[in-house]
Tab-separated table of C-alpha atoms and ligand atoms in Angstrom:
chain	number	residue	atom	x	y	z
N	1	UNK	CA	67.395	132.334	-44.734
N	2	UNK	CA	67.062	128.597	-44.164
N	3	UNK	CA	68.969	126.220	-46.440
N	4	UNK	CA	68.383	124.114	-48.397
N	5	UNK	CA	65.317	125.864	-49.723
N	6	UNK	CA	63.007	125.959	-52.692
N	7	UNK	CA	62.441	129.514	-53.875
N	8	UNK	CA	59.052	129.697	-55.514
N	9	UNK	CA	58.352	132.742	-57.651
N	10	UNK	CA	54.572	133.073	-57.575
N	11	UNK	CA	54.526	135.713	-60.310
N	12	UNK	CA	56.333	133.353	-62.704
N	13	UNK	CA	53.950	130.528	-61.819
N	14	UNK	CA	51.019	132.840	-62.495
N	15	UNK	CA	52.572	133.856	-65.819
N	16	UNK	CA	52.889	130.178	-66.797
N	17	UNK	CA	49.292	129.446	-65.787
N	18	UNK	CA	47.905	132.507	-67.611
N	19	UNK	CA	49.870	131.691	-70.756
N	20	UNK	CA	48.598	128.104	-70.816
N	21	UNK	CA	45.016	129.207	-70.127
N	22	UNK	CA	45.189	131.699	-73.017
N	23	UNK	CA	46.731	129.238	-75.455
N	24	UNK	CA	44.178	126.509	-74.664
N	25	UNK	CA	41.127	128.723	-74.254
N	26	UNK	CA	40.700	129.439	-77.931
N	27	UNK	CA	40.874	125.690	-78.569
N	28	UNK	CA	37.943	125.240	-76.161
N	29	UNK	CA	40.069	123.522	-73.519
N	30	UNK	CA	39.969	124.583	-69.842
N	31	UNK	CA	42.977	124.277	-67.537
N	32	UNK	CA	42.567	122.371	-64.289
N	33	UNK	CA	45.481	123.173	-61.963
N	34	UNK	CA	47.132	120.130	-60.392
N	35	UNK	CA	48.318	120.848	-56.854
N	36	UNK	CA	49.898	117.582	-55.709
N	37	UNK	CA	53.521	118.567	-56.362
N	38	UNK	CA	53.140	121.373	-53.812
N	39	UNK	CA	51.046	119.398	-51.328
N	40	UNK	CA	48.087	121.714	-51.717
N	41	UNK	CA	49.981	124.693	-50.282
N	42	UNK	CA	47.368	127.430	-49.858
N	43	UNK	CA	49.525	130.319	-51.102
N	44	UNK	CA	50.372	128.483	-54.327
N	45	UNK	CA	46.770	127.355	-54.762
N	46	UNK	CA	45.614	130.961	-54.353
N	47	UNK	CA	48.166	132.037	-56.969
N	48	UNK	CA	46.679	129.551	-59.470
N	49	UNK	CA	43.164	130.778	-58.747
N	50	UNK	CA	44.439	134.348	-59.127
N	51	UNK	CA	45.731	133.437	-62.585
N	52	UNK	CA	42.208	132.438	-63.632
N	53	UNK	CA	41.991	128.747	-62.766
N	54	UNK	CA	38.582	127.663	-61.398
N	55	UNK	CA	39.279	123.985	-60.768
N	56	UNK	CA	42.083	122.459	-58.724
N	57	UNK	CA	42.930	118.770	-58.804
N	58	UNK	CA	45.001	116.606	-56.508
N	59	UNK	CA	45.752	112.916	-56.127
N	60	UNK	CA	45.601	112.996	-52.329
N	61	UNK	CA	42.582	113.872	-50.226
N	62	UNK	CA	44.803	115.347	-47.484
N	63	UNK	CA	45.911	118.101	-49.873
N	64	UNK	CA	42.338	118.885	-50.893
N	65	UNK	CA	41.313	119.032	-47.245
N	66	UNK	CA	44.147	121.499	-46.582
N	67	UNK	CA	43.011	123.768	-49.433
N	68	UNK	CA	39.396	123.590	-48.223
N	69	UNK	CA	40.510	124.572	-44.705
N	70	UNK	CA	42.383	127.526	-46.234
N	71	UNK	CA	39.198	128.565	-48.082
N	72	UNK	CA	40.806	128.411	-51.505
N	73	UNK	CA	37.891	129.388	-53.775
N	74	UNK	CA	37.869	126.587	-56.366
N	75	UNK	CA	36.138	123.374	-57.357
N	76	UNK	CA	38.156	120.374	-56.152
N	77	UNK	CA	38.751	117.152	-58.061
N	78	UNK	CA	40.392	114.069	-56.610
N	79	UNK	CA	42.195	112.661	-59.648
N	80	UNK	CA	43.452	109.432	-58.110
N	81	UNK	CA	40.795	106.823	-57.402
N	82	UNK	CA	39.516	107.164	-53.837
N	83	UNK	CA	40.492	104.391	-51.423
N	84	UNK	CA	37.509	102.412	-50.141
N	85	UNK	CA	38.674	103.367	-46.655
N	86	UNK	CA	38.491	107.103	-47.454
N	87	UNK	CA	35.143	107.531	-49.207
N	88	UNK	CA	33.606	109.612	-46.417
N	89	UNK	CA	36.519	112.056	-46.490
N	90	UNK	CA	36.391	112.174	-50.280
N	91	UNK	CA	32.707	113.027	-50.362
N	92	UNK	CA	33.190	115.663	-47.658
N	93	UNK	CA	36.126	117.470	-49.294
N	94	UNK	CA	36.076	116.817	-53.049
N	95	UNK	CA	33.365	117.916	-55.472
N	96	UNK	CA	34.339	115.298	-58.036
N	97	UNK	CA	36.472	112.161	-57.949
N	98	UNK	CA	38.017	110.177	-60.823
N	99	UNK	CA	37.006	106.525	-60.724
N	100	UNK	CA	37.491	103.174	-62.412
N	101	UNK	CA	36.082	100.603	-59.918
N	102	UNK	CA	32.392	99.725	-59.412
N	103	UNK	CA	32.821	98.871	-55.722
N	104	UNK	CA	34.414	102.216	-54.929
N	105	UNK	CA	31.719	104.058	-56.874
N	106	UNK	CA	29.038	102.202	-54.857
N	107	UNK	CA	30.798	103.122	-51.610
N	108	UNK	CA	30.968	106.786	-52.724
N	109	UNK	CA	27.229	106.711	-53.373
N	110	UNK	CA	26.559	105.342	-49.882
N	111	UNK	CA	28.916	107.923	-48.333
N	112	UNK	CA	27.275	110.764	-50.278
N	113	UNK	CA	23.890	109.569	-49.063
N	114	UNK	CA	25.058	109.531	-45.435
N	115	UNK	CA	26.422	113.054	-45.874
N	116	UNK	CA	23.327	114.177	-47.779
N	117	UNK	CA	25.471	115.438	-50.638
N	118	UNK	CA	25.737	114.873	-54.353
N	119	UNK	CA	29.178	113.679	-55.463
N	120	UNK	CA	30.448	114.070	-59.033
N	121	UNK	CA	32.011	111.127	-60.875
N	122	UNK	CA	34.443	111.204	-63.787
N	123	UNK	CA	35.107	107.748	-65.241
N	124	UNK	CA	38.702	107.142	-66.223
N	125	UNK	CA	39.250	105.215	-69.450
N	126	UNK	CA	42.328	103.089	-70.218
N	127	UNK	CA	43.750	104.142	-73.596
N	128	UNK	CA	47.062	102.325	-73.614
N	129	UNK	CA	49.394	103.757	-70.963
N	130	UNK	CA	48.333	100.950	-68.588
N	131	UNK	CA	47.863	103.004	-65.490
N	132	UNK	CA	44.330	103.617	-64.181
N	133	UNK	CA	41.184	103.286	-66.266
N	134	UNK	CA	38.276	101.160	-67.406
N	135	UNK	CA	38.821	99.211	-70.619
N	136	UNK	CA	36.786	101.059	-73.289
N	137	UNK	CA	34.477	98.062	-73.822
N	138	UNK	CA	33.441	98.194	-70.134
N	139	UNK	CA	32.757	101.934	-69.994
N	140	UNK	CA	29.089	101.769	-70.890
N	141	UNK	CA	28.119	99.345	-68.134
N	142	UNK	CA	29.981	101.344	-65.471
N	143	UNK	CA	28.374	104.580	-66.697
N	144	UNK	CA	24.970	102.877	-66.351
N	145	UNK	CA	25.868	101.934	-62.783
N	146	UNK	CA	26.797	105.561	-61.908
N	147	UNK	CA	23.545	106.811	-63.397
N	148	UNK	CA	21.400	104.452	-61.324
N	149	UNK	CA	23.161	104.997	-57.971
N	150	UNK	CA	21.717	107.678	-55.653
N	151	UNK	CA	23.603	110.878	-54.724
N	152	UNK	CA	26.046	110.545	-57.635
N	153	UNK	CA	26.245	112.668	-60.753
N	154	UNK	CA	28.063	111.451	-63.871
N	155	UNK	CA	30.130	114.509	-64.821
N	156	UNK	CA	32.248	113.084	-67.565
N	157	UNK	CA	35.076	110.848	-68.678
N	158	UNK	CA	38.820	111.223	-68.761
N	159	UNK	CA	42.060	109.477	-69.494
N	160	UNK	CA	45.686	109.640	-68.430
N	161	UNK	CA	48.586	109.004	-70.798
N	162	UNK	CA	52.316	109.538	-70.675
N	163	UNK	CA	52.768	108.577	-67.012
N	164	UNK	CA	53.479	104.867	-66.692
N	165	UNK	CA	54.509	103.779	-70.167
N	166	UNK	CA	55.046	107.121	-71.882
N	167	UNK	CA	52.207	106.564	-74.383
N	168	UNK	CA	51.893	109.830	-76.319
N	169	UNK	CA	48.543	111.599	-76.631
N	170	UNK	CA	47.673	111.846	-80.321
N	171	UNK	CA	44.725	112.232	-82.692
N	172	UNK	CA	44.040	108.518	-82.490
N	173	UNK	CA	43.647	108.105	-78.704
N	174	UNK	CA	42.070	111.549	-78.220
N	175	UNK	CA	39.501	110.844	-80.943
N	176	UNK	CA	38.723	107.570	-79.210
N	177	UNK	CA	37.986	109.464	-75.978
N	178	UNK	CA	35.727	111.936	-77.835
N	179	UNK	CA	33.871	109.098	-79.534
N	180	UNK	CA	33.366	107.325	-76.210
N	181	UNK	CA	31.925	110.536	-74.715
N	182	UNK	CA	29.512	110.888	-77.617
N	183	UNK	CA	28.374	107.278	-77.425
N	184	UNK	CA	27.694	107.510	-73.661
N	185	UNK	CA	25.692	110.688	-74.253
N	186	UNK	CA	23.671	109.104	-77.049
N	187	UNK	CA	23.080	105.834	-75.231
N	188	UNK	CA	21.858	107.387	-71.959
N	189	UNK	CA	20.550	110.773	-73.179
N	190	UNK	CA	22.865	112.659	-70.840
N	191	UNK	CA	25.379	115.384	-71.446
N	192	UNK	CA	28.917	115.059	-70.145
N	193	UNK	CA	30.365	118.403	-69.077
N	194	UNK	CA	33.915	117.100	-68.623
N	195	UNK	CA	35.993	115.289	-71.220
N	196	UNK	CA	39.425	115.477	-69.629
N	197	UNK	CA	42.125	114.520	-72.111
N	198	UNK	CA	45.096	114.173	-69.780
N	199	UNK	CA	48.041	115.969	-68.198
N	200	UNK	CA	50.953	118.171	-69.252
N	201	UNK	CA	52.047	115.552	-71.780
N	202	UNK	CA	48.885	116.389	-73.798
N	203	UNK	CA	49.993	119.958	-74.493
N	204	UNK	CA	51.666	119.504	-77.871
N	205	UNK	CA	48.597	117.644	-79.019
N	206	UNK	CA	46.317	120.308	-77.508
N	207	UNK	CA	48.173	123.197	-79.188
N	208	UNK	CA	48.510	121.523	-82.574
N	209	UNK	CA	45.572	119.174	-83.167
N	210	UNK	CA	43.509	120.100	-86.218
N	211	UNK	CA	40.372	119.336	-84.212
N	212	UNK	CA	40.235	118.714	-80.465
N	213	UNK	CA	36.659	117.446	-80.843
N	214	UNK	CA	35.105	116.846	-77.413
N	215	UNK	CA	38.232	117.265	-75.289
N	216	UNK	CA	37.496	120.311	-73.105
N	217	UNK	CA	39.864	119.947	-70.144
N	218	UNK	CA	43.528	119.258	-69.383
N	219	UNK	CA	44.897	118.693	-65.877
N	220	UNK	CA	48.199	120.558	-65.694
N	221	UNK	CA	50.838	120.394	-62.978
N	222	UNK	CA	54.350	120.165	-64.407
N	223	UNK	CA	53.768	122.609	-67.267
N	224	UNK	CA	52.549	125.329	-64.897
N	225	UNK	CA	55.215	124.821	-62.242
N	226	UNK	CA	58.256	124.010	-64.371
N	227	UNK	CA	57.340	125.157	-67.883
N	228	UNK	CA	58.243	121.721	-69.263
N	229	UNK	CA	56.683	119.351	-71.749
N	230	UNK	CA	57.079	115.928	-70.079
N	231	UNK	CA	56.865	114.116	-73.422
N	232	UNK	CA	60.278	115.373	-74.526
N	233	UNK	CA	61.623	117.141	-71.422
N	234	UNK	CA	61.930	120.391	-73.413
N	235	UNK	CA	60.760	123.767	-72.192
N	236	UNK	CA	57.455	125.097	-73.499
N	237	UNK	CA	57.685	128.317	-75.516
N	238	UNK	CA	56.870	131.438	-73.534
N	239	UNK	CA	56.980	129.768	-70.104
N	240	UNK	CA	59.447	130.192	-67.247
N	241	UNK	CA	61.449	127.071	-66.402
N	242	UNK	CA	62.914	128.673	-63.294
N	243	UNK	CA	59.779	129.604	-61.376
N	244	UNK	CA	60.998	127.136	-58.752
N	245	UNK	CA	64.680	126.877	-57.851
N	246	UNK	CA	66.474	124.756	-55.248
N	247	UNK	CA	69.245	126.499	-53.341
N	248	UNK	CA	71.749	124.555	-51.253
N	249	UNK	CA	74.871	125.428	-49.284
N	250	UNK	CA	78.433	124.187	-49.722
N	251	UNK	CA	79.813	122.454	-46.587
N	252	UNK	CA	83.109	121.207	-48.037
N	253	UNK	CA	85.198	122.421	-50.974
N	254	UNK	CA	88.501	120.637	-51.599
N	255	UNK	CA	90.796	119.651	-54.392
N	256	UNK	CA	90.685	115.852	-54.584
N	257	UNK	CA	91.520	113.097	-57.067
N	258	UNK	CA	88.733	112.479	-59.578
N	259	UNK	CA	88.706	108.707	-59.002
N	260	UNK	CA	88.458	106.807	-55.700
N	261	UNK	CA	91.227	104.601	-54.308
N	262	UNK	CA	91.134	101.384	-52.256
N	263	UNK	CA	89.142	98.204	-52.935
N	264	UNK	CA	85.699	99.014	-54.277
N	265	UNK	CA	82.650	97.201	-52.858
N	266	UNK	CA	78.966	97.968	-53.223
N	267	UNK	CA	77.708	101.470	-52.688
N	268	UNK	CA	74.215	102.510	-51.573
N	269	UNK	CA	73.451	104.898	-54.452
N	270	UNK	CA	74.549	104.749	-58.065
N	271	UNK	CA	76.897	107.518	-59.214
N	272	UNK	CA	75.353	110.053	-61.546
N	273	UNK	CA	78.355	110.062	-63.862
N	274	UNK	CA	81.080	107.538	-64.606
N	275	UNK	CA	84.275	108.554	-62.871
N	276	UNK	CA	87.033	109.310	-65.356
N	277	UNK	CA	90.526	110.112	-64.238
N	278	UNK	CA	90.989	113.787	-64.978
N	279	UNK	CA	93.599	114.296	-62.285
N	280	UNK	CA	92.786	116.489	-59.335
N	281	UNK	CA	89.470	118.352	-59.395
N	282	UNK	CA	87.828	120.928	-57.178
N	283	UNK	CA	85.014	118.981	-55.523
N	284	UNK	CA	82.298	120.585	-53.437
N	285	UNK	CA	79.758	118.969	-51.165
N	286	UNK	CA	76.342	120.566	-50.699
N	287	UNK	CA	74.190	119.880	-47.651
N	288	UNK	CA	71.290	118.262	-49.481
N	289	UNK	CA	70.858	114.637	-50.523
N	290	UNK	CA	68.739	111.730	-51.667
N	291	UNK	CA	66.439	112.228	-48.691
N	292	UNK	CA	65.584	115.731	-49.925
N	293	UNK	CA	65.676	115.651	-53.696
N	294	UNK	CA	66.129	113.424	-56.750
N	295	UNK	CA	69.742	114.405	-57.531
N	296	UNK	CA	69.479	113.114	-61.112
N	297	UNK	CA	66.795	115.771	-61.640
N	298	UNK	CA	68.857	118.852	-60.785
N	299	UNK	CA	70.379	121.242	-63.345
N	300	UNK	CA	72.923	123.673	-61.929
N	301	UNK	CA	72.157	127.282	-62.848
N	302	UNK	CA	75.848	128.092	-62.905
N	303	UNK	CA	77.639	126.863	-66.036
N	304	UNK	CA	80.584	124.533	-65.495
N	305	UNK	CA	79.181	122.810	-62.397
N	306	UNK	CA	78.697	119.062	-62.764
N	307	UNK	CA	76.743	116.914	-60.332
N	308	UNK	CA	78.673	113.660	-59.969
N	309	UNK	CA	77.117	111.751	-57.068
N	310	UNK	CA	74.750	111.954	-54.142
N	311	UNK	CA	74.220	110.011	-50.939
N	312	UNK	CA	71.448	110.393	-48.366
N	313	UNK	CA	72.653	113.777	-47.139
N	314	UNK	CA	75.463	114.893	-49.467
N	315	UNK	CA	75.378	116.200	-53.021
N	316	UNK	CA	78.799	116.047	-54.659
N	317	UNK	CA	79.649	118.383	-57.518
N	318	UNK	CA	82.758	119.074	-59.533
N	319	UNK	CA	82.981	122.810	-59.763
N	320	UNK	CA	85.559	123.301	-62.482
N	321	UNK	CA	87.005	126.784	-62.278
N	322	UNK	CA	84.138	128.364	-60.360
N	323	UNK	CA	85.061	130.202	-57.189
N	324	UNK	CA	83.296	128.052	-54.642
N	325	UNK	CA	84.028	128.083	-50.939
N	326	UNK	CA	82.429	126.741	-47.805
N	327	UNK	CA	79.232	128.722	-47.319
N	328	UNK	CA	78.664	129.352	-51.059
N	329	UNK	CA	75.117	128.841	-52.217
N	330	UNK	CA	74.319	127.109	-55.488
N	331	UNK	CA	71.028	127.234	-57.359
N	332	UNK	CA	69.531	124.344	-59.345
N	333	UNK	CA	66.468	123.968	-61.549
N	334	UNK	CA	64.558	120.819	-60.537
N	335	UNK	CA	62.782	118.321	-62.751
N	336	UNK	CA	59.333	117.196	-61.669
N	337	UNK	CA	60.680	114.222	-59.722
N	338	UNK	CA	63.287	116.395	-57.987
N	339	UNK	CA	60.576	118.945	-57.191
N	340	UNK	CA	58.199	116.314	-55.767
N	341	UNK	CA	60.814	114.975	-53.403
N	342	UNK	CA	62.056	118.416	-52.329
N	343	UNK	CA	58.513	119.643	-51.684
N	344	UNK	CA	57.917	116.585	-49.525
N	345	UNK	CA	61.161	116.782	-47.521
N	346	UNK	CA	60.741	118.418	-44.114
N	347	UNK	CA	64.405	119.473	-44.377
N	348	UNK	CA	63.819	121.723	-47.403
N	349	UNK	CA	62.330	125.144	-46.638
N	350	UNK	CA	59.749	126.510	-49.061
N	351	UNK	CA	60.142	130.222	-49.585
N	352	UNK	CA	57.535	132.052	-51.626
N	353	UNK	CA	58.583	135.087	-53.577
N	354	UNK	CA	55.331	137.037	-53.365
N	355	UNK	CA	53.697	138.583	-56.394
N	356	UNK	CA	54.989	142.128	-56.805
N	357	UNK	CA	58.457	141.218	-55.513
N	358	UNK	CA	59.315	139.844	-58.926
N	359	UNK	CA	62.075	142.243	-59.883
N	360	UNK	CA	64.126	141.923	-56.706
N	361	UNK	CA	63.807	138.213	-56.295
N	362	UNK	CA	64.467	137.648	-59.969
N	363	UNK	CA	68.041	138.816	-59.632
N	364	UNK	CA	68.487	136.879	-56.375
N	365	UNK	CA	67.351	133.594	-57.783
N	366	UNK	CA	68.299	133.944	-61.387
N	367	UNK	CA	71.846	134.957	-60.997
N	368	UNK	CA	73.692	132.045	-59.501
N	369	UNK	CA	76.926	133.978	-59.696
N	370	UNK	CA	75.530	136.616	-57.377
N	371	UNK	CA	74.518	133.876	-54.986
N	372	UNK	CA	78.082	132.660	-54.939
N	373	UNK	CA	79.360	136.034	-53.840
N	374	UNK	CA	77.001	136.186	-50.875
K	1	LIG	C1	49.581	114.120	-61.527
K	1	LIG	C2	48.419	114.002	-62.401
K	1	LIG	C3	48.181	114.993	-63.364
K	1	LIG	C4	49.120	116.165	-63.617
K	1	LIG	O1	50.241	115.714	-64.333
K	1	LIG	P1	51.360	116.756	-64.868
K	1	LIG	O2	52.232	115.930	-65.741
K	1	LIG	O3	52.046	117.287	-63.668
K	1	LIG	O4	50.646	117.800	-65.624
K	1	LIG	C5	47.032	114.878	-64.134
K	1	LIG	N1	46.191	113.839	-63.976
K	1	LIG	C6	46.382	112.874	-63.064
K	1	LIG	C7	45.408	111.756	-62.960
K	1	LIG	C8	47.507	112.911	-62.248
K	1	LIG	O5	47.720	111.944	-61.352
């Protein structure tokens, strides 16, 4: 099988999605599945729908178009503001887009009119993370604008925290979003069907809040795919963190000094660890690099392996006492940033472990030691 590759266990991803749906459902919160990390791959999108997700969200219209072409049966949200230059594509492929700019909303209205469609609008509100969003004091006037423009429907409001500045979702900012929803409804006599509280970093709040008030949707990518809570990097109880594993092949394994020699100048990529002189070490090079993955976001499945550096095409690991030889395959769990880059690299194969194959593939992927023997 092609290397390097991402092995994607669809049954584990479905388990993660079902678990999150169940845990949020009795709080009155729906799960929207975020597909951007896997570029709208149809098989993965179908797996999310099969787990009970009705709405899929992506930041890029290309991915939504791909899922539409594959007839994935879901409602599609574009969760990054449309570009002015793409409004016709957005109206054609997405049911709803997330917006924060009056000019783009006006262009969406004109595009929806040309296409003779009704396009849904969710207004994004800035609540402190300083990424996208309307300042709360400007929300009312933009909502009024959406309501008066033809071929648009004001579906709701939303916010995004924890992405640029790491602002944590809490009772304070979530209550503010609920209050804003209620005041828009009262002011314009409308009802907002979507109050979307945020992304995977909202989960601890969503599970634990005494009252979630009007928040009825979370947009989840990382938690479903990697089983992680991005707020603290810890795994979420009951979820698989190894649904997706990167496997790469050793192309050199040699005993070498642990520190370089010669005059040291600049180097293109920072080391991942500080070199300490521990005498000779067994160093292995894997055929995968910065172009394919974020090396700082890889955790070796096999204990005792330490990633020390990476260049464009080489990942360098100290392997301790492990029996590693040329041709050995090593498995790594990726963080979200490592996953994004690997999914996007044309050099990394994506291999789906189909639902029903769970037992067999589990031992293949899970047991790095077995991989070494192969
Ligand atoms: C990427 C993204 C998400 C999903 O974030 P995760 O941390 O992967 O759950 C949700 N909302 C918006 C606006 C996004 O861009």
